[in-house]
Amino acid sequence: MVLLSLKNCLWLSCVLRTPKACFWSTASGGLIIQSVSNDVYQNLAVEDWIHDHMDLEKQHVLFLWRNSPAVVIGRHQNPWQECNLRLLRQKNIKLARRRSGGGTVYHDLGNINLTFFTTRKKYERMENLKLIVKALKALRPQLDVHVTDRYDILLDRQYKISGTAAKLGRTSAYHHCTLLCNADKFVLSSVLKSPYKGLKSNATPSVPASVKNLFEEDPSLTSEILLDAIAKEYAVQHQMDHHITLINPADETLFPGISNKTKELQTWEWVYGKTPKFSISTCLNMAYKDSVLDVKVNMDVKHGRIEVCNIDLPEQWLPPGLYSELVKGLTGSKFCPNETTTLVTTLLRVCPQDDELHSRWNLLCDNMIRLM
Amino acid sequence: VCIHRVRSCSSIRFIKSKYVCVFDKSALKFSHQQRLFRTSAVSCGQIVQFKLSDIGEGITEVTVKEWYVKEGDSVSQFDSICEVQSDKASVTITSRYDGIIRKLHYSIDDTAFVGKPLVDIEIDASKGVASEEDVVETPPMSHEEHTHQEIKGHKTLATPAVRRLAMENNIKLSEVVGTGKDNRILKEDILNYLAKQTGAILPPSPKAEIVPPLQKTEAVPAAPKDKARKMPVPVSRPIAFSGKDRTEPVTGFQKAMVKTMSAALKIPHFGYSDEVDLTQLVQLREELKPLAEMRGVKLSFMPFFIKAASLGLLQYPILNASLDENCQNVTYKASHNIGVAMDTEQGLIVPNVKNVQVCSVFDIAVELNRLQSLGSAGQLGTSDLTGGTFTLSNIGTIGGTYAKPVILPPEVAIGALGKIQVLPRFNGKGEVFKAQIMHVSWSADHRIIDGATMARFSNLWKSYLENPASMLLDLK
């Protein structure tokens, strides 16, 4: 196994960056690369870049990457339905939307990601997953791992250790999957549980599964050992050198235009705005003075923005003018706690300075913001 | 009549391409004009049903998840039409034709079938139908060029708009480096090529010019590097500007600003400015910064400005008041909740530090740190953003000296702080010394505040800051 250190790799690519022998057009038919970054957006941008710019006729690529804590939702999913956004914000866990389909996953450094890039014609997920199982069995023959027809890899016939997703373009395709080595299962289960009620949507739902880390089965297994075993098996199957090249996703000279891709993946319009249209129908239970008010709320959210908003308040609980200002303000606004907070606190500036009114307003708005 | 015209034009074009050696350049121009005329006439091409092609893995049906086009849109070959999903795979379907979308056969969340029509596209009659494999699209140039490109075996991908731009500027597409998807030539590539031609930018090394299509990514790393080394020199380019106006609805943050500022307009503002000599304060802060850091707090100048303002408000409480809607009553607020204008990615927000009148400078610094980190994370709560009674805006951190701040209702006064500049000043002995000068610009509601009150408050605030030791006398 030859793992080039970062310094060597940079030197190598500098030397090789002449038209004759270029980093990207290596002699053999395959390339194994590993990201030096743990930033989920940068790594997803590498996938985009390779998918859009590399000619995969001559060579296929295996991309190995790991991320610091992040939740990654599928292309057509609804983040409110899939995870606890409040908890994510509190714990500073990033939220990313990938371009491939499939369900929601939690990434941290104990999870490895593998992306198999091929031409559209050579797209074959089962083969890739069988390669991984073969590598695992070669490493530890006693491991009971197998591929299901849902493209999951199960440990001991019951625990999911890998989930799969794919993206197909006009000429190229990629299949990527996770592999649980030593992830924090406690955080995983708490962030992937959505507290939001009353959501109705046609977004792709995730299928929850019991998970287990390979580390729990065999404590001698680390992410590095697993990555290496899989790279070795890939090299054998594609008849190429078993050598992993380290790449830096922030390197514009190696990946021209990648910083734009990274930026796009972080925009609100992509992460939240691409959520398929959904509606919320729920009831706020507001404790006010000595009673509890049940306030029905109905909202339609499209492109992440509130299209329609109805709040069923008791008559005259708020002055009607103020209520209509609230609804007017929310309509067209992002379904986002930050934006809503700014809006409602500003509206408070221009309404009568009455303590009772202010406390009712704050109560209602805080409850509304909790829905987001 | 129109249709007849179209047919005669296209037949002229076919004749031209066969006998190009006979016709001279003027004939070329003639056909070019004819072609433009033809495209502005009513389009009457044939409608083709674009079927959903095989996805692979034996999949026969998919769910349509997103449309990138709508009926009436014009598309070019390889433009994305829609996104479909099947069993954890998301597939981007791209167009095989140039033309106009006439019908979408499915709505979002419908099931689409492989082999059945997905969209109907009306294509230009003369262009013909693209074959299943990638097509060598030739720009409308002379026959010789066409042959030249076939010999090279080039695939020059470019939209009709880009091709027109190239032709208008007499550029051979084969000599332009395409940086778009699949090496497609974009408008920017034509503009860059033109810039090089006019000599505005030094000629790059030869390897960057021609891109062999098979090794897609090889030359691309070289080109941007060259571009990065050159200083952009403004030059008049012989090309048309095709930027478009963009209209967006006013929502969220902007809507909030519109509301606040429209209400502020009703307040008759007057302004009052002065300069403050912060030389002693700068020194004091330098001494106290490490102490604060030991306690884990970043100490800026703001806590001092805020505390001094609160001490001033104790003497001039009308500046911490609120006038009701009908201007019938003035409410003197007991708490000094001093707002600090904060610039975030989304826009201007004003969280406030509560009850400054009972806080020490250090307490204020702690609270400011908390508000700043919440503000940049976009996680400020409603209580942080409401209840303010007086505001300071430290615009000087970005720049500027004098400002004309706008009062945030229901408050009656606001101060804008310029940047600290090192300027020469005279001391008591008539000597010139280096002074750290900051300008402050106050605005107040002239319905209940008069100039003299504002001036006296400003003088008091200024004296606390110019001689920080005097704050000790009045600190509560």
XYZ file of N, CA and C in Angstrom, chain A residues 17-20 22 24-25 49 51-55 58 75-76 89-90 92 99-103 120-121 123-126 149-152 160 163-171 202-204 252-254 256 274 276 305 325 328-334 336-339 341-353 362 365-366 369, chain B residues 53-57 59 65-66 68 78 83-95 108-109 133-134 157 179-183 207 213-222 224-225 251-253 255-257 259-260 263 322-325 333 344 346 348-350 352 375 377-383 385-388 391 408-411:
498
model
N 2.078 18.698 -13.471
C 1.134 19.578 -14.141
C 1.721 20.238 -15.372
N 2.281 19.456 -16.226
C 2.692 19.945 -17.541
C 1.763 19.262 -18.524
N 1.583 19.811 -19.703
C 0.578 19.219 -20.597
C 0.842 17.754 -20.889
N 2.082 17.362 -20.902
C 2.369 15.989 -21.308
C 1.866 14.977 -20.283
N -0.189 14.874 -17.064
C -1.014 15.675 -16.162
C -1.585 14.813 -15.046
N -4.486 14.534 -13.924
C -5.751 13.888 -14.190
C -5.679 12.762 -15.209
N -4.708 12.839 -16.125
C -4.679 11.764 -17.111
C -3.559 10.790 -16.786
N -17.834 18.267 -9.028
C -16.809 18.670 -9.990
C -16.417 17.489 -10.876
N -18.104 14.809 -11.445
C -19.267 14.430 -12.245
C -19.414 15.333 -13.474
N -19.159 16.639 -13.282
C -19.345 17.577 -14.381
C -18.156 17.684 -15.314
N -16.959 17.503 -14.808
C -15.790 17.847 -15.623
C -14.885 16.705 -16.036
N -14.977 15.565 -15.349
C -14.006 14.545 -15.723
C -14.523 13.638 -16.815
N -13.639 13.260 -17.690
C -13.977 12.324 -18.732
C -13.763 10.928 -18.170
N -12.067 7.131 -20.053
C -10.735 6.549 -19.978
C -10.436 5.977 -18.596
N -31.510 14.565 -2.278
C -31.880 15.646 -3.175
C -33.324 16.104 -3.023
N -34.220 15.161 -2.826
C -35.634 15.520 -2.839
C -36.286 15.357 -1.481
N -28.842 23.157 15.123
C -28.362 24.541 15.286
C -27.651 24.685 16.622
N -28.238 24.068 17.654
C -27.645 24.161 18.996
C -26.256 23.567 19.030
N -24.320 23.019 16.570
C -23.463 23.453 15.462
C -23.142 22.326 14.481
N -26.689 15.971 -4.084
C -27.392 15.948 -5.361
C -27.934 14.577 -5.719
N -27.532 13.567 -4.991
C -28.044 12.223 -5.294
C -29.346 12.015 -4.524
N -30.066 10.978 -4.873
C -31.353 10.712 -4.226
C -31.173 10.036 -2.888
N -32.197 9.305 -2.453
C -32.056 8.505 -1.246
C -32.412 9.240 0.029
N -32.009 8.657 1.166
C -32.446 9.130 2.472
C -31.412 9.944 3.226
N -21.998 6.703 -17.488
C -23.397 6.335 -17.304
C -23.630 4.873 -17.668
N -22.937 4.428 -18.700
C -23.168 3.052 -19.174
C -22.648 2.024 -18.173
N -22.567 2.256 -14.942
C -23.162 2.443 -13.618
C -23.705 1.107 -13.109
N -23.188 0.657 -11.971
C -23.569 -0.654 -11.467
C -23.358 -0.704 -9.949
N -24.447 -0.453 -9.196
C -24.313 -0.305 -7.745
C -24.002 -1.620 -7.032
N -24.652 -2.683 -7.470
C -24.469 -3.976 -6.805
C -23.005 -4.389 -6.810
N -31.203 -6.345 -1.208
C -31.666 -5.857 -2.509
C -32.099 -4.397 -2.441
N -32.042 -3.787 -1.245
C -32.287 -2.341 -1.156
C -30.975 -1.571 -1.196
N -29.919 -2.280 -1.562
C -28.592 -1.672 -1.660
C -28.065 -1.207 -0.304
N -28.484 -1.866 0.782
C -27.901 -1.616 2.096
C -26.883 -2.710 2.365
N -27.814 -2.137 10.037
C -27.377 -1.464 8.817
C -26.035 -0.782 9.085
N -25.481 2.755 3.798
C -26.614 3.167 2.974
C -26.089 3.723 1.663
N -26.914 3.636 0.644
C -26.461 3.982 -0.714
C -27.320 5.049 -1.358
N -26.706 5.836 -2.251
C -27.458 6.776 -3.079
C -26.700 6.935 -4.384
N -27.354 7.482 -5.403
C -26.685 7.615 -6.695
C -27.172 8.832 -7.450
N -26.339 9.273 -8.377
C -26.676 10.413 -9.247
C -26.292 10.049 -10.664
N -27.232 10.219 -11.580
C -26.934 9.934 -12.985
C -27.081 11.204 -13.801
N -26.096 11.493 -14.630
C -26.147 12.645 -15.523
C -26.213 12.143 -16.948
N -25.874 13.017 -17.863
C -25.998 12.625 -19.270
C -24.961 11.575 -19.663
N -23.699 11.819 -19.274
C -22.658 10.875 -19.686
C -21.993 10.194 -18.502
N -44.712 15.249 -0.161
C -44.370 14.142 -1.032
C -42.870 13.966 -1.144
N -42.159 14.573 -0.204
C -40.710 14.430 -0.253
C -40.355 12.984 0.040
N -39.207 12.566 -0.476
C -38.768 11.195 -0.242
C -38.578 10.975 1.252
N -8.102 25.434 -6.267
C -8.734 25.866 -7.513
C -7.945 25.473 -8.742
N -6.656 25.290 -8.585
C -5.866 24.949 -9.778
C -6.106 23.496 -10.164
N -6.382 22.666 -9.152
C -6.652 21.262 -9.443
C -8.110 21.078 -9.877
N -10.677 23.657 -11.111
C -11.108 25.027 -11.423
C -12.611 25.172 -11.317
N -34.742 23.958 -1.856
C -35.042 22.870 -2.775
C -35.989 21.840 -2.163
N -39.244 20.014 -1.564
C -40.501 19.951 -2.311
C -41.624 20.575 -1.482
N -40.261 28.779 1.271
C -40.892 30.033 1.696
C -42.371 29.819 2.000
N -50.971 42.207 9.707
C -49.578 42.580 9.424
C -48.676 41.364 9.586
N -49.306 38.990 6.655
C -48.740 39.598 5.431
C -47.216 39.501 5.441
N -46.639 39.735 6.612
C -45.184 39.687 6.730
C -44.641 38.281 6.528
N -45.357 37.292 7.103
C -44.878 35.913 6.996
C -44.999 35.388 5.574
N -46.038 35.820 4.859
C -46.251 35.316 3.495
C -45.113 35.771 2.601
N -44.488 34.805 1.981
C -43.364 35.123 1.106
C -42.032 35.075 1.832
N -42.074 35.008 3.158
C -40.824 34.959 3.930
C -40.272 33.546 3.963
N -38.982 33.442 4.241
C -38.395 32.099 4.371
C -38.967 31.429 5.603
N -37.967 30.121 8.213
C -36.670 30.091 8.867
C -36.769 30.873 10.170
N -36.287 30.329 11.288
C -36.471 31.026 12.561
C -35.796 32.391 12.592
N -34.638 32.504 11.994
C -33.910 33.765 12.023
C -34.669 34.867 11.298
N -35.123 34.558 10.117
C -35.842 35.557 9.328
C -37.147 35.937 10.007
N -37.827 35.763 13.229
C -37.529 36.546 14.433
C -37.328 38.012 14.074
N -36.532 38.251 13.050
C -36.293 39.632 12.644
C -37.589 40.306 12.252
N -38.391 39.608 11.494
C -39.642 40.180 11.012
C -40.557 40.531 12.168
N -40.761 39.586 13.090
C -41.736 39.842 14.147
C -41.238 40.878 15.139
N -39.940 40.918 15.401
C -39.447 41.932 16.338
C -39.537 43.313 15.718
N -39.363 43.387 14.415
C -39.499 44.676 13.752
C -40.943 45.151 13.761
N -41.860 44.225 13.506
C -43.269 44.607 13.494
C -43.677 45.175 14.853
N -43.038 44.668 15.898
C -43.353 45.136 17.241
C -43.019 46.611 17.413
N -42.043 47.093 16.678
C -41.628 48.491 16.801
C -42.738 49.445 16.407
N -43.537 49.016 15.444
C -44.512 49.966 14.907
C -45.922 49.722 15.422
N -46.062 48.968 16.504
C -47.400 48.789 17.052
C -47.454 49.450 18.431
N -48.634 49.676 18.957
C -48.766 50.423 20.220
C -47.933 49.809 21.334
N -47.384 50.699 22.147
C -46.480 50.270 23.220
C -47.272 49.866 24.441
N -45.205 38.262 21.801
C -43.993 37.459 21.973
C -44.343 35.992 22.162
N -45.405 34.560 18.736
C -44.281 34.481 17.800
C -43.266 33.431 18.218
N -42.998 33.336 19.504
C -42.046 32.309 19.933
C -42.557 30.912 19.579
N -42.178 30.381 15.850
C -40.781 30.149 15.483
C -40.351 28.726 15.840
N -35.322 8.159 -21.819
C -34.434 7.071 -22.248
C -34.121 6.128 -21.089
N -33.480 5.033 -21.420
C -33.189 3.990 -20.446
C -32.325 4.515 -19.295
N -32.714 4.208 -18.072
C -31.973 4.685 -16.897
C -30.870 3.702 -16.518
N -31.041 2.457 -16.875
C -30.070 1.427 -16.499
C -30.635 0.566 -15.372
N -29.940 -0.505 -15.057
C -30.321 -1.436 -13.984
C -31.730 -1.977 -14.155
N -34.485 -0.509 -14.817
C -35.559 0.319 -14.257
C -36.535 0.723 -15.359
N -39.435 14.596 -10.147
C -39.294 15.345 -8.902
C -39.216 16.849 -9.099
N -38.635 17.280 -10.197
C -38.504 18.725 -10.408
C -38.388 19.003 -11.894
N -37.080 21.683 -14.693
C -36.214 22.850 -14.839
C -36.727 23.773 -15.939
N -28.456 19.493 -24.548
C -27.706 19.259 -23.309
C -28.156 20.123 -22.140
N -35.532 16.549 -13.252
C -34.851 15.639 -12.335
C -35.862 14.552 -11.982
N -35.455 13.288 -12.159
C -36.341 12.193 -11.799
C -35.640 11.325 -10.769
N -36.420 10.567 -10.029
C -35.803 9.722 -9.006
C -36.333 8.313 -9.110
N -35.390 7.381 -8.903
C -35.800 5.998 -8.884
C -34.944 5.267 -7.887
N -35.566 4.762 -6.834
C -34.824 3.913 -5.928
C -33.467 4.479 -5.512
N -33.467 5.599 -4.843
C -32.271 6.249 -4.308
C -31.344 6.844 -5.377
N -31.713 6.762 -6.634
C -30.867 7.384 -7.654
C -31.595 8.606 -8.194
N -30.888 9.724 -8.240
C -31.469 10.948 -8.786
C -30.869 11.140 -10.173
N -31.704 11.291 -11.180
C -31.206 11.353 -12.555
C -31.559 12.688 -13.180
N -30.564 13.348 -13.776
C -30.816 14.589 -14.503
C -31.048 14.240 -15.963
N -32.237 14.582 -16.486
C -32.546 14.303 -17.887
C -32.207 15.563 -18.680
N -31.373 15.387 -19.726
C -30.991 16.553 -20.536
C -31.609 16.469 -21.920
N -31.750 17.620 -22.543
C -32.418 17.682 -23.832
C -31.519 17.166 -24.951
N -45.201 17.185 -11.212
C -44.313 16.771 -10.124
C -44.968 15.617 -9.357
N -44.167 14.635 -9.007
C -44.584 13.431 -8.253
C -45.327 12.405 -9.089
N -26.545 9.464 -30.583
C -25.235 9.769 -30.017
C -24.989 11.275 -30.080
N -23.902 11.731 -29.490
C -23.562 13.146 -29.514
C -23.331 13.618 -30.932
N -19.331 22.357 -28.724
C -20.666 22.517 -28.167
C -20.876 23.964 -27.793
N -15.103 26.385 -21.295
C -14.987 26.055 -19.869
C -16.307 25.601 -19.268
N -17.312 25.426 -20.123
C -18.597 24.990 -19.583
C -18.656 23.484 -19.446
N -19.823 22.980 -19.118
C -20.024 21.552 -18.932
C -19.721 20.835 -20.242
N -19.024 19.696 -20.155
C -18.627 18.954 -21.360
C -17.823 19.816 -22.309
N -17.044 20.716 -21.798
C -16.218 21.600 -22.640
C -17.030 22.535 -23.506
N -0.279 26.239 -24.795
C -1.043 25.060 -24.377
C -2.460 25.393 -23.939
N -10.407 17.466 -27.200
C -11.646 17.134 -26.508
C -11.568 15.949 -25.568
N -10.738 14.941 -25.861
C -10.779 13.744 -25.025
C -10.197 13.960 -23.641
N -9.099 14.721 -23.562
C -8.531 14.959 -22.239
C -9.122 16.238 -21.692
N -10.326 16.118 -21.253
C -11.124 17.286 -20.888
C -10.448 18.191 -19.897
N -9.893 17.608 -18.845
C -9.468 18.453 -17.732
C -8.021 18.878 -17.831
N -7.324 18.408 -18.858
C -5.884 18.667 -18.897
C -5.534 20.144 -18.963
N -6.006 20.811 -19.999
C -5.569 22.199 -20.191
C -6.305 23.152 -19.279
N -7.428 22.707 -18.764
C -8.231 23.634 -17.955
C -7.462 24.174 -16.750
N -6.716 23.357 -16.012
C -5.953 23.934 -14.883
C -5.005 25.021 -15.353
N -4.457 24.928 -16.544
C -3.484 25.907 -16.987
C -4.128 27.253 -17.249
N -6.892 28.985 -16.134
C -7.210 29.920 -15.035
C -5.949 30.448 -14.370
N -4.892 29.635 -14.301
C -3.659 30.105 -13.658
C -3.118 31.315 -14.423
N -38.939 40.543 0.637
C -39.433 39.638 1.688
C -38.506 39.675 2.884
N -38.956 39.056 3.961
C -38.131 38.806 5.127
C -37.474 40.059 5.687
N -36.151 40.026 5.768
C -35.374 41.124 6.339
C -35.689 42.456 5.688
N -38.316 43.368 4.100
C -39.676 43.812 4.418
C -39.660 44.496 5.786
N -38.888 43.897 6.711
C -38.805 44.448 8.057
C -38.196 45.844 8.007
N -37.144 46.002 7.225
C -36.499 47.306 7.074
C -37.475 48.332 6.521
N -40.663 48.410 6.734
C -41.653 48.766 7.753
C -41.067 49.772 8.744
N -39.873 49.438 9.278
C -39.252 50.290 10.292
C -38.960 51.665 9.739
N -41.893 53.926 9.161
C -42.391 54.513 10.410
C -41.449 55.605 10.885
N -40.213 57.397 25.177
C -40.972 56.981 23.998
C -42.218 57.832 23.894
N -42.517 58.278 22.702
C -43.688 59.108 22.469
C -44.791 58.210 21.939
N -46.020 58.353 22.467
C -47.058 57.446 21.984
C -47.557 57.887 20.609
N -48.436 57.038 20.031
C -48.865 57.248 18.636
C -49.440 58.622 18.377
N -38.662 55.619 30.076
C -38.375 54.213 30.360
C -37.368 54.115 31.496
N -25.243 41.727 9.680
C -25.112 40.292 9.428
C -25.259 40.035 7.938
N -27.585 38.641 6.412
C -28.926 38.909 5.889
C -29.257 40.403 5.899
N -29.342 44.288 8.455
C -29.162 45.011 9.717
C -30.081 44.462 10.804
N -29.499 44.096 11.949
C -30.330 43.751 13.102
C -29.830 44.550 14.302
N -30.726 44.801 15.261
C -30.335 45.618 16.407
C -30.700 44.924 17.717
N -30.281 44.320 21.794
C -29.944 45.300 22.819
C -29.447 44.653 24.100
N -25.659 36.506 16.883
C -26.002 37.259 15.682
C -25.361 36.682 14.441
N -24.411 33.668 14.041
C -24.952 32.326 13.772
C -26.404 32.397 13.356
N -26.990 33.587 13.368
C -28.388 33.730 12.986
C -29.315 33.133 14.010
N -28.934 33.213 15.312
C -29.745 32.550 16.333
C -30.203 33.483 17.433
N -30.337 34.767 17.134
C -30.817 35.696 18.160
C -32.289 35.436 18.437
N -32.657 35.529 19.707
C -34.048 35.293 20.073
C -34.851 36.583 20.075
N -36.184 36.441 20.224
C -37.046 37.627 20.185
C -36.741 38.564 21.352
N -36.407 38.018 22.523
C -36.161 38.911 23.659
C -34.901 39.743 23.451
N -34.019 40.983 20.668
C -34.271 41.968 19.626
C -35.403 42.925 19.949
N -36.036 42.769 21.105
C -37.115 43.690 21.449
C -36.811 44.400 22.752
N -37.512 45.490 22.990
C -37.374 46.199 24.259
C -36.296 47.253 24.286
N -35.681 47.547 23.150
C -34.618 48.557 23.134
C -35.166 49.951 23.395
N -30.210 53.616 20.933
C -29.351 52.796 20.054
C -28.039 53.479 19.705
N -34.762 54.524 15.384
C -35.562 53.300 15.294
C -36.761 53.420 16.234
N -37.955 53.542 15.697
C -39.112 53.645 16.575
C -39.244 52.388 17.440
N -39.755 52.461 18.660
C -40.357 53.625 19.317
C -39.369 54.504 20.105
N -38.071 54.424 19.713
C -37.071 55.231 20.430
C -37.117 56.686 19.966
